[in-house]
PDB file of C-alpha atoms in Angstrom:
ATOM      1  CA  ASP A  11       7.750 -16.441   3.792  1.00  0.00           C
ATOM      2  CA  VAL A  12       7.217 -13.970   0.988  1.00  0.00           C
ATOM      3  CA  LYS A  13      10.170 -11.764   0.441  1.00  0.00           C
ATOM      4  CA  VAL A  14      10.178  -8.529  -1.510  1.00  0.00           C
ATOM      5  CA  THR A  15      13.539  -6.829  -1.724  1.00  0.00           C
ATOM      6  CA  GLN A  16      14.497  -3.415  -3.034  1.00  0.00           C
ATOM      7  CA  SER A  17      17.939  -2.569  -4.333  1.00  0.00           C
ATOM      8  CA  SER A  18      18.687   0.334  -1.999  1.00  0.00           C
ATOM      9  CA  ARG A  19      17.352   1.624   1.311  1.00  0.00           C
ATOM     10  CA  TYR A  20      18.692   5.121   0.763  1.00  0.00           C
ATOM     11  CA  LEU A  21      19.611   6.862  -2.464  1.00  0.00           C
ATOM     12  CA  VAL A  22      20.801  10.393  -3.184  1.00  0.00           C
ATOM     13  CA  LYS A  23      20.758  11.647  -6.772  1.00  0.00           C
ATOM     14  CA  ARG A  24      21.198  14.923  -8.612  1.00  0.00           C
ATOM     15  CA  THR A  25      18.507  16.727 -10.577  1.00  0.00           C
ATOM     16  CA  GLY A  26      18.434  15.470 -14.147  1.00  0.00           C
ATOM     17  CA  GLU A  27      20.005  12.101 -13.426  1.00  0.00           C
ATOM     18  CA  LYS A  28      18.410   8.880 -14.632  1.00  0.00           C
ATOM     19  CA  VAL A  29      17.477   6.772 -11.639  1.00  0.00           C
ATOM     20  CA  PHE A  30      16.699   3.053 -11.489  1.00  0.00           C
ATOM     21  CA  LEU A  31      14.909   1.499  -8.531  1.00  0.00           C
ATOM     22  CA  GLU A  32      14.853  -2.283  -8.557  1.00  0.00           C
ATOM     23  CA  CYS A  33      12.431  -4.642  -6.856  1.00  0.00           C
ATOM     24  CA  VAL A  34      12.630  -8.424  -6.675  1.00  0.00           C
ATOM     25  CA  GLN A  35      10.116 -10.886  -5.238  1.00  0.00           C
ATOM     26  CA  ASP A  36      10.815 -14.541  -4.619  1.00  0.00           C
ATOM     27  CA  MET A  37       7.289 -16.023  -4.519  1.00  0.00           C
ATOM     28  CA  ASP A  38       6.359 -16.238  -8.193  1.00  0.00           C
ATOM     29  CA  HIS A  39       3.782 -13.477  -7.792  1.00  0.00           C
ATOM     30  CA  GLU A  40       1.890 -12.269 -10.859  1.00  0.00           C
ATOM     31  CA  ASN A  41       1.322  -8.672  -9.792  1.00  0.00           C
ATOM     32  CA  MET A  42       3.927  -6.107  -8.856  1.00  0.00           C
ATOM     33  CA  PHE A  43       3.406  -2.492  -7.858  1.00  0.00           C
ATOM     34  CA  TRP A  44       5.345   0.706  -7.322  1.00  0.00           C
ATOM     35  CA  TYR A  45       4.077   3.301  -4.846  1.00  0.00           C
ATOM     36  CA  ARG A  46       5.439   6.486  -3.417  1.00  0.00           C
ATOM     37  CA  GLN A  47       4.624   7.601   0.100  1.00  0.00           C
ATOM     38  CA  ASP A  48       4.735  11.224   1.198  1.00  0.00           C
ATOM     39  CA  PRO A  49       3.680  12.850   4.475  1.00  0.00           C
ATOM     40  CA  GLY A  50       0.120  14.101   4.235  1.00  0.00           C
ATOM     41  CA  LEU A  51      -0.422  12.462   0.854  1.00  0.00           C
ATOM     42  CA  GLY A  52      -0.339   8.830   1.851  1.00  0.00           C
ATOM     43  CA  LEU A  53       0.520   5.903  -0.380  1.00  0.00           C
ATOM     44  CA  ARG A  54      -0.021   6.575  -4.090  1.00  0.00           C
ATOM     45  CA  LEU A  55       0.224   4.069  -6.918  1.00  0.00           C
ATOM     46  CA  ILE A  56       2.672   4.964  -9.690  1.00  0.00           C
ATOM     47  CA  TYR A  57       2.561   1.891 -11.935  1.00  0.00           C
ATOM     48  CA  PHE A  58       1.721  -1.751 -11.665  1.00  0.00           C
ATOM     49  CA  SER A  59       2.311  -4.865 -13.720  1.00  0.00           C
ATOM     50  CA  TYR A  60       0.154  -7.987 -13.896  1.00  0.00           C
ATOM     51  CA  ASP A  61       2.468 -10.020 -16.121  1.00  0.00           C
ATOM     52  CA  VAL A  62       5.882  -9.943 -17.730  1.00  0.00           C
ATOM     53  CA  LYS A  63       6.152  -7.013 -20.135  1.00  0.00           C
ATOM     54  CA  MET A  64       2.660  -5.813 -19.132  1.00  0.00           C
ATOM     55  CA  LYS A  65       2.143  -2.573 -17.261  1.00  0.00           C
ATOM     56  CA  GLU A  66      -0.607  -0.181 -16.323  1.00  0.00           C
ATOM     57  CA  LYS A  67      -0.474   3.391 -15.121  1.00  0.00           C
ATOM     58  CA  GLY A  68      -1.499   4.115 -11.606  1.00  0.00           C
ATOM     59  CA  ASP A  69      -2.625   7.434 -10.195  1.00  0.00           C
ATOM     60  CA  ILE A  70       0.633   9.367 -10.615  1.00  0.00           C
ATOM     61  CA  PRO A  71       2.674   7.966 -13.532  1.00  0.00           C
ATOM     62  CA  GLU A  72       4.025  11.284 -14.817  1.00  0.00           C
ATOM     63  CA  GLY A  73       7.804  11.423 -14.766  1.00  0.00           C
ATOM     64  CA  TYR A  74       8.164   7.663 -14.266  1.00  0.00           C
ATOM     65  CA  SER A  75       8.431   4.571 -16.406  1.00  0.00           C
ATOM     66  CA  VAL A  76       8.697   0.889 -15.526  1.00  0.00           C
ATOM     67  CA  SER A  77      10.156  -2.304 -16.879  1.00  0.00           C
ATOM     68  CA  ARG A  78       9.270  -5.918 -16.217  1.00  0.00           C
ATOM     69  CA  GLU A  79      11.417  -8.234 -18.284  1.00  0.00           C
ATOM     70  CA  LYS A  80      11.295 -11.120 -15.815  1.00  0.00           C
ATOM     71  CA  LYS A  81       8.455 -12.191 -13.566  1.00  0.00           C
ATOM     72  CA  GLU A  82      10.370 -11.670 -10.358  1.00  0.00           C
ATOM     73  CA  ARG A  83      11.780  -8.231 -11.138  1.00  0.00           C
ATOM     74  CA  PHE A  84      10.043  -4.879 -11.540  1.00  0.00           C
ATOM     75  CA  SER A  85      12.029  -1.719 -12.107  1.00  0.00           C
ATOM     76  CA  LEU A  86      10.970   1.889 -11.653  1.00  0.00           C
ATOM     77  CA  ILE A  87      12.797   4.429 -13.783  1.00  0.00           C
ATOM     78  CA  LEU A  88      12.999   8.159 -13.263  1.00  0.00           C
ATOM     79  CA  GLU A  89      14.119   9.391 -16.674  1.00  0.00           C
ATOM     80  CA  SER A  90      15.259  12.792 -15.404  1.00  0.00           C
ATOM     81  CA  ALA A  91      15.036  13.072 -11.646  1.00  0.00           C
ATOM     82  CA  SER A  92      13.519  16.225 -10.176  1.00  0.00           C
ATOM     83  CA  THR A  93      13.398  17.509  -6.610  1.00  0.00           C
ATOM     84  CA  ASN A  94       9.650  16.836  -6.394  1.00  0.00           C
ATOM     85  CA  GLN A  95      10.424  13.141  -6.799  1.00  0.00           C
ATOM     86  CA  THR A  96      12.129  13.081  -3.428  1.00  0.00           C
ATOM     87  CA  SER A  97      10.070  10.493  -1.582  1.00  0.00           C
ATOM     88  CA  MET A  98       9.850   7.032  -0.065  1.00  0.00           C
ATOM     89  CA  TYR A  99       9.316   4.461  -2.824  1.00  0.00           C
ATOM     90  CA  LEU A 100       7.671   1.178  -1.935  1.00  0.00           C
ATOM     91  CA  CYS A 101       7.428  -1.898  -4.095  1.00  0.00           C
ATOM     92  CA  ALA A 102       4.781  -4.565  -3.499  1.00  0.00           C
ATOM     93  CA  SER A 103       3.715  -7.852  -5.027  1.00  0.00           C
ATOM     94  CA  SER A 104       0.626 -10.067  -4.908  1.00  0.00           C
ATOM     95  CA  LEU A 105      -0.117 -13.565  -6.115  1.00  0.00           C
ATOM     96  CA  PHE A 106      -2.989 -13.751  -8.543  1.00  0.00           C
ATOM     97  CA  GLY A 107      -3.633 -12.090 -11.864  1.00  0.00           C
ATOM     98  CA  THR A 108      -6.982 -10.571 -11.039  1.00  0.00           C
ATOM     99  CA  GLY A 109      -8.929  -9.589  -7.995  1.00  0.00           C
ATOM    100  CA  ALA A 110      -7.900  -7.266  -5.223  1.00  0.00           C
ATOM    101  CA  ARG A 111      -8.495 -10.059  -2.726  1.00  0.00           C
ATOM    102  CA  ASP A 112      -4.841 -10.974  -2.785  1.00  0.00           C
ATOM    103  CA  THR A 113      -2.573  -9.673  -0.094  1.00  0.00           C
ATOM    104  CA  GLN A 114       0.020  -7.194  -1.211  1.00  0.00           C
ATOM    105  CA  TYR A 115       3.436  -7.770   0.328  1.00  0.00           C
ATOM    106  CA  PHE A 116       5.651  -4.733   0.578  1.00  0.00           C
ATOM    107  CA  GLY A 117       9.388  -4.341   0.300  1.00  0.00           C
ATOM    108  CA  PRO A 118      11.378  -2.302   2.856  1.00  0.00           C
ATOM    109  CA  GLY A 119      11.266   0.867   0.763  1.00  0.00           C
ATOM    110  CA  THR A 120      13.847   3.145  -0.851  1.00  0.00           C
ATOM    111  CA  ARG A 121      14.164   6.655   0.461  1.00  0.00           C
ATOM    112  CA  LEU A 122      15.202   8.728  -2.536  1.00  0.00           C
ATOM    113  CA  THR A 123      16.528  12.246  -2.169  1.00  0.00           C
ATOM    114  CA  VAL A 124      16.975  14.353  -5.304  1.00  0.00           C
ATOM    115  CA  LEU A 125      19.230  17.365  -4.819  1.00  0.00           C
TER     116      LEU A 125
ATOM    117  CA  GLN B  26     -11.458   9.149  -9.393  1.00  0.00           C
ATOM    118  CA  LYS B  27     -11.975   6.626  -6.622  1.00  0.00           C
ATOM    119  CA  GLU B  28     -11.259   7.850  -3.131  1.00  0.00           C
ATOM    120  CA  VAL B  29     -10.700   6.323   0.270  1.00  0.00           C
ATOM    121  CA  GLU B  30     -10.785   8.730   3.173  1.00  0.00           C
ATOM    122  CA  GLN B  31      -9.609   8.408   6.751  1.00  0.00           C
ATOM    123  CA  ASN B  32      -9.194  10.799   9.658  1.00  0.00           C
ATOM    124  CA  SER B  33      -5.467  11.365  10.006  1.00  0.00           C
ATOM    125  CA  GLY B  34      -5.587  11.449  13.796  1.00  0.00           C
ATOM    126  CA  PRO B  35      -3.709  11.096  15.924  1.00  0.00           C
ATOM    127  CA  LEU B  36      -6.097   8.861  17.778  1.00  0.00           C
ATOM    128  CA  SER B  37      -4.981   8.408  21.364  1.00  0.00           C
ATOM    129  CA  VAL B  38      -6.341   5.660  23.613  1.00  0.00           C
ATOM    130  CA  PRO B  39      -5.179   4.249  26.954  1.00  0.00           C
ATOM    131  CA  GLU B  40      -3.870   0.706  27.186  1.00  0.00           C
ATOM    132  CA  GLY B  41      -6.703  -1.807  27.403  1.00  0.00           C
ATOM    133  CA  ALA B  42      -9.264   0.417  25.685  1.00  0.00           C
ATOM    134  CA  ILE B  43     -10.988  -0.156  22.351  1.00  0.00           C
ATOM    135  CA  ALA B  44      -9.561   1.796  19.427  1.00  0.00           C
ATOM    136  CA  SER B  45     -11.975   2.542  16.597  1.00  0.00           C
ATOM    137  CA  LEU B  46     -10.613   3.470  13.180  1.00  0.00           C
ATOM    138  CA  ASN B  47     -12.908   4.559  10.393  1.00  0.00           C
ATOM    139  CA  CYS B  48     -12.731   4.815   6.640  1.00  0.00           C
ATOM    140  CA  THR B  49     -15.176   5.878   3.910  1.00  0.00           C
ATOM    141  CA  TYR B  50     -14.961   5.132   0.208  1.00  0.00           C
ATOM    142  CA  SER B  51     -16.428   6.713  -2.886  1.00  0.00           C
ATOM    143  CA  ASP B  52     -16.934   3.772  -5.252  1.00  0.00           C
ATOM    144  CA  ARG B  53     -20.195   2.009  -4.495  1.00  0.00           C
ATOM    145  CA  GLY B  54     -19.112  -0.928  -6.673  1.00  0.00           C
ATOM    146  CA  SER B  55     -16.015  -1.775  -4.629  1.00  0.00           C
ATOM    147  CA  GLN B  56     -16.128  -5.245  -3.127  1.00  0.00           C
ATOM    148  CA  SER B  57     -12.868  -5.722  -1.236  1.00  0.00           C
ATOM    149  CA  PHE B  58     -11.332  -3.732   1.575  1.00  0.00           C
ATOM    150  CA  PHE B  59      -8.139  -4.054   3.523  1.00  0.00           C
ATOM    151  CA  TRP B  60      -6.525  -2.725   6.665  1.00  0.00           C
ATOM    152  CA  TYR B  61      -2.757  -2.408   6.692  1.00  0.00           C
ATOM    153  CA  ARG B  62      -0.629  -1.458   9.679  1.00  0.00           C
ATOM    154  CA  GLN B  63       2.542   0.553   9.249  1.00  0.00           C
ATOM    155  CA  TYR B  64       5.002   1.063  12.063  1.00  0.00           C
ATOM    156  CA  SER B  65       7.167   4.156  11.892  1.00  0.00           C
ATOM    157  CA  GLY B  66      10.001   3.608   9.425  1.00  0.00           C
ATOM    158  CA  LYS B  67       8.622   0.267   8.278  1.00  0.00           C
ATOM    159  CA  SER B  68       6.547  -1.014   5.364  1.00  0.00           C
ATOM    160  CA  PRO B  69       2.796  -1.631   5.499  1.00  0.00           C
ATOM    161  CA  GLU B  70       1.647  -5.121   6.434  1.00  0.00           C
ATOM    162  CA  LEU B  71      -1.833  -6.571   6.000  1.00  0.00           C
ATOM    163  CA  ILE B  72      -3.779  -7.186   9.193  1.00  0.00           C
ATOM    164  CA  MET B  73      -7.357  -7.675   7.968  1.00  0.00           C
ATOM    165  CA  SER B  74      -9.324  -8.013   4.759  1.00  0.00           C
ATOM    166  CA  ILE B  75     -13.108  -7.911   4.420  1.00  0.00           C
ATOM    167  CA  TYR B  76     -15.351  -8.571   1.440  1.00  0.00           C
ATOM    168  CA  SER B  77     -18.856  -9.020   2.864  1.00  0.00           C
ATOM    169  CA  ASN B  78     -21.187  -6.764   4.804  1.00  0.00           C
ATOM    170  CA  GLY B  79     -20.938  -7.245   8.536  1.00  0.00           C
ATOM    171  CA  ASP B  80     -18.147  -8.061  10.940  1.00  0.00           C
ATOM    172  CA  LYS B  81     -15.032 -10.148  10.594  1.00  0.00           C
ATOM    173  CA  GLU B  82     -13.043 -10.978  13.703  1.00  0.00           C
ATOM    174  CA  ASP B  83      -9.421 -12.032  14.022  1.00  0.00           C
ATOM    175  CA  GLY B  84      -8.080 -12.091  17.550  1.00  0.00           C
ATOM    176  CA  ARG B  85      -8.248  -8.599  19.008  1.00  0.00           C
ATOM    177  CA  PHE B  86      -9.133  -7.098  15.625  1.00  0.00           C
ATOM    178  CA  THR B  87     -12.616  -6.733  14.129  1.00  0.00           C
ATOM    179  CA  ALA B  88     -13.230  -5.290  10.695  1.00  0.00           C
ATOM    180  CA  GLN B  89     -16.682  -3.997   9.859  1.00  0.00           C
ATOM    181  CA  LEU B  90     -18.062  -3.283   6.403  1.00  0.00           C
ATOM    182  CA  ASN B  91     -21.262  -1.408   5.613  1.00  0.00           C
ATOM    183  CA  LYS B  92     -21.675  -1.195   1.841  1.00  0.00           C
ATOM    184  CA  ALA B  93     -24.912   0.781   2.002  1.00  0.00           C
ATOM    185  CA  SER B  94     -23.182   3.551   3.944  1.00  0.00           C
ATOM    186  CA  GLN B  95     -19.849   3.024   2.186  1.00  0.00           C
ATOM    187  CA  TYR B  96     -17.746   2.781   5.294  1.00  0.00           C
ATOM    188  CA  VAL B  97     -15.246   0.363   6.712  1.00  0.00           C
ATOM    189  CA  SER B  98     -14.004   0.315  10.266  1.00  0.00           C
ATOM    190  CA  LEU B  99     -11.397  -1.464  12.324  1.00  0.00           C
ATOM    191  CA  LEU B 100     -11.836  -2.082  16.031  1.00  0.00           C
ATOM    192  CA  ILE B 101      -8.860  -3.024  18.173  1.00  0.00           C
ATOM    193  CA  ARG B 102      -9.868  -4.473  21.524  1.00  0.00           C
ATOM    194  CA  ASP B 103      -7.595  -4.432  24.570  1.00  0.00           C
ATOM    195  CA  SER B 104      -5.270  -1.973  22.836  1.00  0.00           C
ATOM    196  CA  GLN B 105      -1.583  -2.408  23.585  1.00  0.00           C
ATOM    197  CA  PRO B 106       1.304   0.059  23.229  1.00  0.00           C
ATOM    198  CA  SER B 107       2.590  -2.244  20.470  1.00  0.00           C
ATOM    199  CA  ASP B 108      -0.538  -1.340  18.464  1.00  0.00           C
ATOM    200  CA  SER B 109       0.771   2.227  18.137  1.00  0.00           C
ATOM    201  CA  ALA B 110       1.195   2.659  14.391  1.00  0.00           C
ATOM    202  CA  THR B 111      -0.425   4.182  11.338  1.00  0.00           C
ATOM    203  CA  TYR B 112      -3.374   2.200   9.997  1.00  0.00           C
ATOM    204  CA  LEU B 113      -4.073   2.353   6.282  1.00  0.00           C
ATOM    205  CA  CYS B 114      -7.467   1.553   4.815  1.00  0.00           C
ATOM    206  CA  ALA B 115      -7.464   0.357   1.187  1.00  0.00           C
ATOM    207  CA  GLY B 116     -10.100  -0.453  -1.410  1.00  0.00           C
ATOM    208  CA  GLU B 117     -10.155  -1.542  -5.025  1.00  0.00           C
ATOM    209  CA  GLY B 118      -8.403   1.004  -7.206  1.00  0.00           C
ATOM    210  CA  ASN B 119      -9.316  -0.182 -10.666  1.00  0.00           C
ATOM    211  CA  GLN B 120     -12.014  -2.055 -12.590  1.00  0.00           C
ATOM    212  CA  ALA B 121     -10.200  -5.379 -12.522  1.00  0.00           C
ATOM    213  CA  GLY B 122      -9.493  -5.082  -8.834  1.00  0.00           C
ATOM    214  CA  THR B 123      -5.802  -5.713  -9.372  1.00  0.00           C
ATOM    215  CA  ALA B 124      -4.700  -2.432  -7.820  1.00  0.00           C
ATOM    216  CA  LEU B 125      -5.533  -0.842  -4.484  1.00  0.00           C
ATOM    217  CA  ILE B 126      -6.213   2.724  -3.511  1.00  0.00           C
ATOM    218  CA  PHE B 127      -5.111   3.673  -0.030  1.00  0.00           C
ATOM    219  CA  GLY B 128      -6.405   6.217   2.426  1.00  0.00           C
ATOM    220  CA  LYS B 129      -3.853   8.581   3.950  1.00  0.00           C
ATOM    221  CA  GLY B 130      -3.826   6.621   7.165  1.00  0.00           C
ATOM    222  CA  THR B 131      -4.815   7.165  10.800  1.00  0.00           C
ATOM    223  CA  THR B 132      -2.085   7.341  13.419  1.00  0.00           C
ATOM    224  CA  LEU B 133      -2.949   5.457  16.605  1.00  0.00           C
ATOM    225  CA  SER B 134      -1.133   6.061  19.870  1.00  0.00           C
ATOM    226  CA  VAL B 135      -1.761   3.695  22.787  1.00  0.00           C
ATOM    227  CA  SER B 136      -0.466   4.963  26.103  1.00  0.00           C
ATOM    228  CA  SER B 137       0.539   2.660  28.943  1.00  0.00           C
TER     229      SER B 137
END
């Protein structure tokens, strides 16, 4: 079974703090993704990575950065957290390097609250 | 900007009925479409994918794709209360097809 794990289920941070969200997958998947999910706005892609050290911006990259130093790990970084980044963050991974035909497997999510 | 649109619902059907979920997309060049199910408080999970015009059946689920009209649908036959969830439609989000763009989801409620 594919397993995607995220470092925290719930996280509370202060405005201006630097926040790291970690995601690990155990199936040697090429692609990894970070989404945020908000009521009424749905699931929106922040960044994705198709290889180690490779990244591409998604639809809403502003205020975020990412790091992929190892194939199995993809980190989302909020350089200076703001209240409008309060959200559910979901990590996903998929197997192949190209083609949207590959199933994306999601982690359990991290609910981040920025006060 | 590519878009995938769904009615947010809620869609309410009685147990045993057919639930019909619809989705339209803006990019005529998109080839691959997906339906994910998300239970409240849980992560999305893939239930169907479809790449060709026509119908694709898997158990009680049938996905339909009409590229000329740019719509995708999901039919759930013999709906069960356990089908109550939010259903997310997704299409290709970028040129390479490595990323997906999701609709906002349709909430289905099946009453017993």
